Amino acid sequence: MAMPQTYFLNTQLEFASAHRLHGYPGDCANLHGHNWKVEVTVKGHQLDDVGMVMDFKAIKREAKTIIDELDHTYLNDHPAFQSDNPTAENIARFIYQTLAKRINSEQVQMHRLTLWENDRNSVTYEQTDD
């Protein structure tokens, strides 16, 4: 009996943007910017005829359409952050959920998204059943 197999594919993108955090008791309440790094992880169980779960170029292309909406913008003006502060947590959730709508299929699903606001601080978002 064959063991179940899962492949995790990772790719990284970057974007720059500005934001401010309403209600935050510190410097982040002021306008400031980040050079964000995004790591997208998708998973699949089956390989196609070429031997891939999904082409990295396709993952990156779909993710880039979302990242391009955020790149060199003031995040507080983006429709996704009209009622939620554009925190790293909320940005990660927005990118994950938007990308999942674009790529999820029977063959591949979003697994997790990690967003770094700098070299030391990151948040990882995934949707789980627990």
Backbone as a chain_set.jsonl record, in Angstrom:
{"seq": "MAMPQTYFLNTQLEFASAHRLHGYPGDCANLHGHNWKVEVTVKGHQLDDVGMVMDFKAIKREAKTIIDELDHTYLNDHPAFQSDNPTAENIARFIYQTLAKRINSEQVQMHRLTLWENDRNSVTYEQTDD", "coords": {"N": [[0.848, -1.187, 0.0], [0.634, 2.139, -0.928], [2.188, 4.962, 0.547], [0.555, 7.95, 1.646], [1.183, 11.023, -0.06], [2.442, 14.334, 0.118], [3.163, 17.384, -1.379], [4.857, 20.405, -0.857], [5.02, 23.576, -2.098], [7.023, 26.413, -2.36], [7.292, 29.898, -2.851], [8.692, 33.179, -3.226], [7.928, 36.663, -2.945], [8.139, 40.257, -3.207], [7.189, 43.47, -1.905], [6.683, 47.019, -1.561], [5.3, 49.301, 0.734], [3.274, 51.783, 2.431], [1.847, 52.48, 5.661], [-0.363, 53.129, 8.457], [-1.173, 52.493, 11.853], [-4.165, 52.659, 13.25], [-5.167, 53.557, 16.508], [-3.045, 52.347, 17.741], [-0.726, 52.29, 20.376], [1.862, 53.739, 19.975], [4.831, 54.277, 17.952], [4.031, 53.166, 15.493], [1.575, 54.152, 14.949], [1.986, 56.354, 13.485], [2.545, 57.482, 10.105], [4.384, 55.233, 8.173], [6.722, 53.087, 6.436], [7.28, 49.859, 4.842], [9.429, 47.349, 3.505], [8.152, 44.71, 2.371], [8.282, 41.137, 2.561], [7.011, 38.289, 1.03], [6.097, 34.968, 1.473], [4.74, 32.384, -0.243], [3.044, 29.387, 0.212], [1.977, 26.504, -1.267], [0.067, 23.472, -1.507], [-0.062, 20.096, -2.672], [-1.138, 16.832, -3.772], [-0.836, 15.219, -5.944], [1.058, 14.702, -8.926], [1.376, 16.31, -12.093], [1.393, 15.458, -15.657], [3.886, 16.369, -16.391], [5.267, 16.202, -14.088], [4.862, 17.928, -12.01], [3.313, 19.637, -9.229], [2.244, 22.201, -9.423], [3.175, 24.77, -11.613], [5.855, 26.823, -10.657], [6.031, 29.347, -11.813], [3.372, 29.905, -12.414], [2.208, 30.054, -9.862], [3.59, 32.268, -8.865], [2.805, 34.231, -10.748], [0.027, 34.475, -10.252], [0.089, 35.281, -7.56], [1.462, 37.662, -7.826], [-0.372, 39.355, -9.072], [-1.979, 40.111, -6.966], [-0.142, 41.185, -5.14], [0.735, 43.339, -6.658], [-1.411, 45.077, -6.406], [-0.935, 46.143, -3.926], [1.617, 47.144, -3.892], [3.768, 49.899, -3.529], [1.806, 51.596, -2.408], [-0.491, 53.338, -0.218], [-1.521, 51.564, 2.3], [-3.721, 51.855, 4.008], [-5.659, 53.024, 2.452], [-6.577, 51.014, 0.814], [-9.282, 48.95, -0.266], [-9.584, 46.54, 1.234], [-8.753, 47.174, 3.759], [-10.409, 48.967, 5.011], [-12.06, 48.634, 7.213], [-10.475, 47.183, 8.87], [-7.345, 47.463, 10.491], [-4.315, 47.803, 8.611], [-2.482, 45.702, 9.553], [0.327, 43.441, 9.873], [-0.745, 40.915, 10.271], [-3.383, 41.156, 9.254], [-2.848, 41.866, 6.609], [-1.488, 39.576, 5.702], [-3.56, 37.678, 5.917], [-5.387, 38.749, 4.043], [-3.91, 38.542, 1.596], [-3.512, 35.75, 1.48], [-6.215, 34.717, 1.451], [-7.254, 35.923, -0.853], [-5.524, 34.95, -2.807], [-6.009, 32.211, -2.529], [-8.59, 32.004, -3.585], [-7.984, 32.321, -6.238], [-6.264, 30.214, -6.968], [-6.918, 27.74, -5.749], [-7.817, 24.361, -6.242], [-8.84, 21.032, -7.213], [-6.383, 19.877, -7.45], [-4.44, 21.518, -6.227], [-3.892, 23.512, -3.311], [-3.954, 26.485, -1.333], [-1.641, 26.653, 1.294], [-0.126, 27.976, 3.337], [0.782, 31.321, 4.265], [3.443, 33.459, 4.66], [4.436, 36.529, 5.932], [6.834, 38.981, 6.02], [7.68, 41.887, 7.772], [10.039, 43.028, 8.232], [13.5, 42.018, 8.538], [13.421, 40.64, 10.924], [10.824, 40.285, 11.928], [7.893, 38.496, 11.407], [4.755, 37.162, 10.224], [2.734, 34.287, 10.094], [0.128, 32.928, 8.235], [-2.494, 30.646, 8.065], [-5.24, 28.604, 7.071], [-7.019, 26.463, 9.044], [-8.589, 23.392, 10.16], [-9.016, 23.279, 12.854]], "CA": [[0.0, 0.0, 0.0], [1.458, 3.344, -1.052], [2.015, 5.989, 1.584], [0.074, 9.221, 1.109], [2.266, 11.985, -0.291], [2.076, 15.742, 0.002], [4.228, 18.279, -1.818], [4.692, 21.809, -0.476], [5.778, 24.437, -2.998], [7.222, 27.742, -1.785], [7.883, 30.941, -3.669], [8.743, 34.447, -2.5], [7.758, 37.912, -3.663], [8.36, 41.428, -2.361], [6.533, 44.726, -2.265], [6.908, 48.127, -0.63], [4.078, 50.082, 0.96], [3.192, 52.57, 3.663], [0.595, 52.348, 6.416], [-0.342, 53.551, 9.854], [-2.074, 51.646, 12.636], [-5.075, 53.443, 14.088], [-5.366, 53.03, 17.854], [-1.83, 51.727, 18.252], [-0.081, 53.219, 21.32], [3.303, 53.825, 19.729], [5.288, 54.875, 16.701], [3.351, 52.616, 14.318], [0.387, 54.967, 14.677], [2.419, 57.35, 12.501], [2.811, 56.999, 8.759], [5.696, 54.624, 7.992], [6.718, 52.114, 5.355], [7.993, 48.583, 4.96], [9.733, 46.522, 2.342], [7.574, 43.436, 2.781], [8.609, 39.909, 1.84], [5.883, 37.364, 1.097], [6.352, 33.592, 1.059], [3.518, 31.649, -0.536], [3.201, 27.937, 0.237], [0.813, 25.749, -1.737], [0.286, 22.035, -1.344], [-0.783, 19.191, -3.556], [-0.852, 15.42, -3.525], [-0.629, 14.531, -7.22], [1.87, 15.374, -9.924], [0.807, 16.291, -13.442], [2.159, 14.659, -16.62], [5.255, 16.89, -16.439], [5.894, 15.876, -12.802], [4.717, 19.08, -11.123], [2.026, 19.932, -8.596], [1.86, 23.432, -10.106], [4.363, 25.495, -12.059], [6.203, 27.967, -9.816], [5.704, 30.57, -12.549], [1.923, 30.137, -12.284], [1.974, 30.517, -8.489], [4.129, 33.627, -8.768], [1.972, 35.11, -11.572], [-1.231, 34.728, -9.538], [0.397, 36.055, -6.357], [1.904, 38.998, -8.233], [-1.54, 40.202, -9.357], [-2.444, 40.626, -5.671], [0.94, 42.017, -4.618], [0.756, 44.582, -7.439], [-2.439, 45.967, -5.829], [-0.424, 46.69, -2.668], [2.957, 47.689, -4.067], [3.9, 51.355, -3.605], [0.527, 52.232, -2.064], [-0.814, 53.599, 1.19], [-2.407, 50.424, 2.546], [-4.958, 52.265, 4.671], [-6.623, 53.393, 1.418], [-7.014, 49.82, 0.081], [-10.616, 48.498, 0.183], [-9.524, 45.442, 2.22], [-8.374, 47.671, 5.081], [-11.277, 50.073, 5.402], [-12.573, 48.391, 8.566], [-9.41, 46.512, 9.626], [-6.016, 48.05, 10.367], [-3.423, 47.028, 7.761], [-1.415, 45.059, 10.322], [0.924, 42.304, 9.177], [-1.7, 39.805, 10.358], [-4.498, 41.377, 8.323], [-2.317, 41.832, 5.24], [-1.238, 38.166, 5.394], [-4.862, 37.028, 5.695], [-5.93, 39.251, 2.781], [-3.192, 37.942, 0.464], [-3.819, 34.309, 1.497], [-7.589, 34.436, 1.034], [-7.421, 36.344, -2.241], [-4.79, 34.001, -3.637], [-6.708, 30.921, -2.474], [-9.702, 32.065, -4.55], [-7.429, 32.284, -7.588], [-5.517, 28.998, -7.342], [-7.375, 26.476, -5.173], [-8.489, 23.424, -7.141], [-8.698, 19.68, -6.673], [-4.975, 19.489, -7.499], [-3.56, 22.364, -5.426], [-4.555, 24.395, -2.362], [-3.109, 27.326, -0.492], [-1.32, 26.011, 2.573], [0.182, 29.033, 4.301], [1.409, 32.527, 3.753], [4.263, 34.145, 5.649], [4.7, 37.912, 5.555], [7.849, 39.642, 6.839], [7.71, 43.349, 7.66], [11.475, 43.316, 8.21], [14.265, 40.771, 8.646], [13.237, 40.014, 12.234], [9.426, 40.105, 12.315], [7.013, 37.935, 10.384], [3.528, 36.512, 10.655], [2.321, 33.206, 9.206], [-1.324, 32.731, 8.249], [-3.047, 29.492, 7.368], [-6.599, 28.252, 7.495], [-7.02, 25.077, 9.501], [-9.894, 22.88, 10.574], [-9.148, 23.214, 14.319]], "C": [[0.893, 1.25, 0.0], [1.141, 4.332, 0.065], [1.444, 7.249, 0.928], [1.236, 10.201, 0.971], [1.689, 13.391, -0.4], [3.321, 16.516, -0.392], [3.877, 19.689, -1.387], [5.605, 22.634, -1.371], [5.828, 25.831, -2.394], [7.792, 28.682, -2.829], [7.787, 32.257, -2.917], [8.585, 35.623, -3.452], [8.013, 39.045, -2.685], [7.507, 42.578, -2.839], [6.85, 45.755, -1.199], [5.604, 48.885, -0.491], [4.193, 50.844, 2.274], [1.863, 52.277, 4.348], [0.756, 53.049, 7.75], [-1.399, 52.732, 10.567], [-2.893, 52.51, 13.577], [-5.236, 52.77, 15.448], [-4.142, 52.375, 18.454], [-1.102, 52.717, 19.157], [1.433, 53.3, 21.143], [3.582, 54.392, 18.356], [4.532, 54.379, 15.468], [2.014, 53.3, 14.035], [0.7, 56.058, 13.654], [2.643, 56.687, 11.152], [4.241, 56.463, 8.676], [5.594, 53.553, 6.911], [7.513, 50.868, 5.673], [8.34, 48.082, 3.567], [9.349, 45.097, 2.743], [8.14, 42.295, 1.938], [7.462, 38.931, 2.088], [6.363, 35.981, 0.663], [5.013, 32.875, 0.945], [3.845, 30.166, -0.507], [1.897, 27.303, -0.213], [1.119, 24.272, -1.56], [-0.56, 21.264, -2.347], [-0.336, 17.773, -3.303], [-0.5, 14.652, -4.8], [0.242, 15.37, -8.137], [1.183, 15.276, -11.278], [1.708, 15.47, -14.368], [3.605, 15.113, -16.743], [6.012, 16.519, -15.166], [5.835, 17.012, -11.809], [3.353, 19.065, -10.449], [1.423, 21.146, -9.281], [3.151, 24.143, -10.481], [4.617, 26.678, -11.13], [5.851, 29.284, -10.496], [4.227, 30.911, -12.422], [1.577, 30.633, -10.883], [2.394, 31.978, -8.376], [3.266, 34.616, -9.557], [0.676, 35.471, -10.834], [-0.982, 35.579, -8.29], [0.758, 37.494, -6.722], [0.716, 39.909, -8.562], [-2.073, 40.834, -8.075], [-1.406, 41.586, -5.088], [0.98, 43.354, -5.351], [-0.294, 45.584, -6.963], [-1.909, 46.73, -4.612], [0.89, 47.453, -2.833], [2.928, 49.197, -4.283], [2.559, 52.065, -3.416], [0.511, 52.567, -0.578], [-1.887, 52.584, 1.545], [-3.728, 50.809, 3.199], [-6.035, 52.647, 3.671], [-7.177, 52.193, 0.66], [-8.373, 49.36, 0.604], [-10.589, 47.404, 1.25], [-9.257, 45.94, 3.633], [-9.186, 48.895, 5.485], [-11.832, 49.883, 6.809], [-11.55, 47.683, 9.454], [-8.105, 47.266, 9.418], [-5.169, 47.198, 9.424], [-2.202, 46.513, 8.544], [-0.821, 43.93, 9.483], [-0.041, 41.123, 9.17], [-2.815, 39.954, 9.326], [-4.044, 41.372, 6.868], [-2.078, 40.388, 4.815], [-2.539, 37.442, 5.1], [-5.451, 37.453, 4.357], [-5.247, 38.584, 1.588], [-3.533, 36.456, 0.36], [-5.205, 34.049, 0.907], [-7.83, 34.82, -0.425], [-6.718, 35.374, -3.182], [-5.467, 32.636, -3.657], [-7.866, 30.893, -3.467], [-9.208, 31.906, -5.98], [-6.832, 30.925, -7.951], [-6.079, 27.693, -6.786], [-8.141, 25.649, -6.205], [-8.41, 22.044, -6.495], [-7.231, 19.278, -6.59], [-4.093, 20.264, -6.529], [-4.394, 23.268, -4.523], [-3.515, 25.283, -1.686], [-2.866, 26.584, 0.808], [-1.036, 27.06, 3.642], [0.798, 30.202, 3.575], [2.175, 33.171, 4.889], [4.622, 35.512, 5.098], [5.7, 38.498, 6.539], [7.716, 41.144, 6.654], [9.136, 43.869, 7.739], [12.197, 41.983, 8.402], [14.007, 39.996, 9.936], [11.799, 39.633, 12.555], [8.583, 39.594, 11.154], [5.77, 37.363, 11.039], [3.212, 35.432, 9.614], [0.828, 32.992, 9.382], [-1.633, 31.462, 7.487], [-4.442, 29.245, 7.885], [-6.597, 26.774, 7.821], [-8.421, 24.677, 9.95], [-10.082, 22.889, 12.08], [-9.701, 24.484, 14.899]], "O": [[1.791, 1.385, 0.831], [-0.01, 4.506, 0.465], [1.799, 7.58, -0.203], [2.158, 10.204, 1.786], [0.601, 13.601, -0.937], [4.393, 16.332, 0.184], [2.734, 20.123, -1.532], [6.816, 22.419, -1.402], [4.807, 26.368, -1.967], [8.673, 28.304, -3.601], [6.91, 32.435, -2.072], [9.038, 35.59, -4.596], [8.094, 38.825, -1.477], [7.145, 42.661, -4.012], [7.234, 45.415, -0.08], [4.886, 49.089, -1.469], [5.071, 50.591, 3.099], [0.888, 51.883, 3.708], [1.841, 53.496, 8.122], [-2.395, 52.325, 9.969], [-2.384, 53.028, 14.571], [-5.42, 51.555, 15.528], [-4.203, 51.888, 19.583], [-0.877, 53.86, 18.761], [2.191, 52.969, 22.055], [2.693, 54.917, 17.686], [4.41, 55.117, 14.491], [1.394, 53.054, 13.0], [-0.205, 56.615, 13.033], [2.899, 55.485, 11.068], [5.191, 57.147, 9.058], [4.494, 53.162, 6.521], [8.298, 50.819, 6.62], [7.641, 48.354, 2.591], [10.128, 44.381, 3.372], [8.437, 42.467, 0.756], [7.003, 38.77, 3.219], [6.969, 35.84, -0.399], [4.257, 32.776, 1.912], [4.813, 29.73, -1.13], [0.844, 27.534, 0.381], [2.279, 23.87, -1.475], [-1.612, 21.718, -2.798], [0.708, 17.533, -2.697], [0.069, 13.562, -4.736], [0.171, 16.599, -8.125], [0.5, 14.296, -11.575], [2.674, 14.857, -13.913], [4.464, 14.334, -17.154], [7.243, 16.517, -15.15], [6.64, 17.078, -10.879], [2.373, 18.563, -10.999], [0.255, 21.14, -9.671], [4.12, 24.108, -9.722], [3.702, 27.451, -10.845], [5.421, 30.231, -9.837], [3.868, 32.085, -12.332], [0.748, 31.53, -10.729], [1.652, 32.815, -7.861], [3.02, 35.726, -9.085], [0.28, 36.636, -10.8], [-1.752, 36.493, -7.998], [0.401, 38.43, -6.007], [0.796, 41.119, -8.348], [-2.561, 41.964, -8.093], [-1.749, 42.665, -4.605], [1.232, 44.39, -4.736], [-0.105, 46.793, -7.093], [-2.377, 47.827, -4.306], [1.229, 48.304, -2.011], [2.168, 49.707, -5.107], [2.217, 52.994, -4.148], [1.37, 52.141, 0.195], [-3.039, 52.728, 1.136], [-4.746, 50.158, 2.967], [-7.219, 52.6, 4.004], [-8.157, 52.335, -0.072], [-8.594, 49.38, 1.815], [-11.487, 47.348, 2.09], [-9.502, 45.222, 4.602], [-8.699, 49.757, 6.216], [-12.052, 50.861, 7.524], [-11.743, 47.595, 10.666], [-7.79, 47.665, 8.297], [-5.295, 45.974, 9.438], [-1.057, 46.844, 8.234], [-1.416, 43.516, 8.488], [-0.144, 40.41, 8.172], [-3.15, 39.006, 8.615], [-4.779, 40.921, 5.99], [-2.424, 40.007, 3.697], [-2.619, 36.675, 4.14], [-5.961, 36.616, 3.612], [-5.92, 38.113, 0.671], [-3.811, 35.959, -0.731], [-5.35, 33.257, -0.024], [-8.535, 34.114, -1.146], [-7.256, 35.018, -4.23], [-5.495, 31.975, -4.695], [-8.1, 29.876, -4.119], [-9.936, 31.41, -6.838], [-6.882, 30.521, -9.113], [-5.749, 26.626, -7.304], [-8.99, 26.161, -6.936], [-7.961, 21.912, -5.357], [-6.861, 18.443, -5.765], [-3.094, 19.728, -6.051], [-5.465, 23.732, -4.914], [-2.364, 24.892, -1.493], [-3.774, 25.961, 1.357], [-1.632, 27.038, 4.719], [1.266, 30.094, 2.441], [1.621, 33.405, 5.963], [5.054, 35.644, 3.953], [5.455, 38.514, 7.745], [7.645, 41.631, 5.526], [9.413, 45.008, 7.362], [11.557, 40.931, 8.425], [14.343, 38.815, 10.024], [11.57, 38.743, 13.375], [8.562, 40.179, 10.071], [5.737, 37.113, 12.244], [3.397, 35.636, 8.414], [0.321, 32.888, 10.499], [-1.103, 31.228, 6.401], [-4.782, 29.631, 9.003], [-6.228, 25.938, 6.995], [-9.31, 25.515, 10.097], [-11.161, 22.553, 12.566], [-9.871, 24.586, 16.114]]}, "num_chains": 1, "name": "protein.A"}
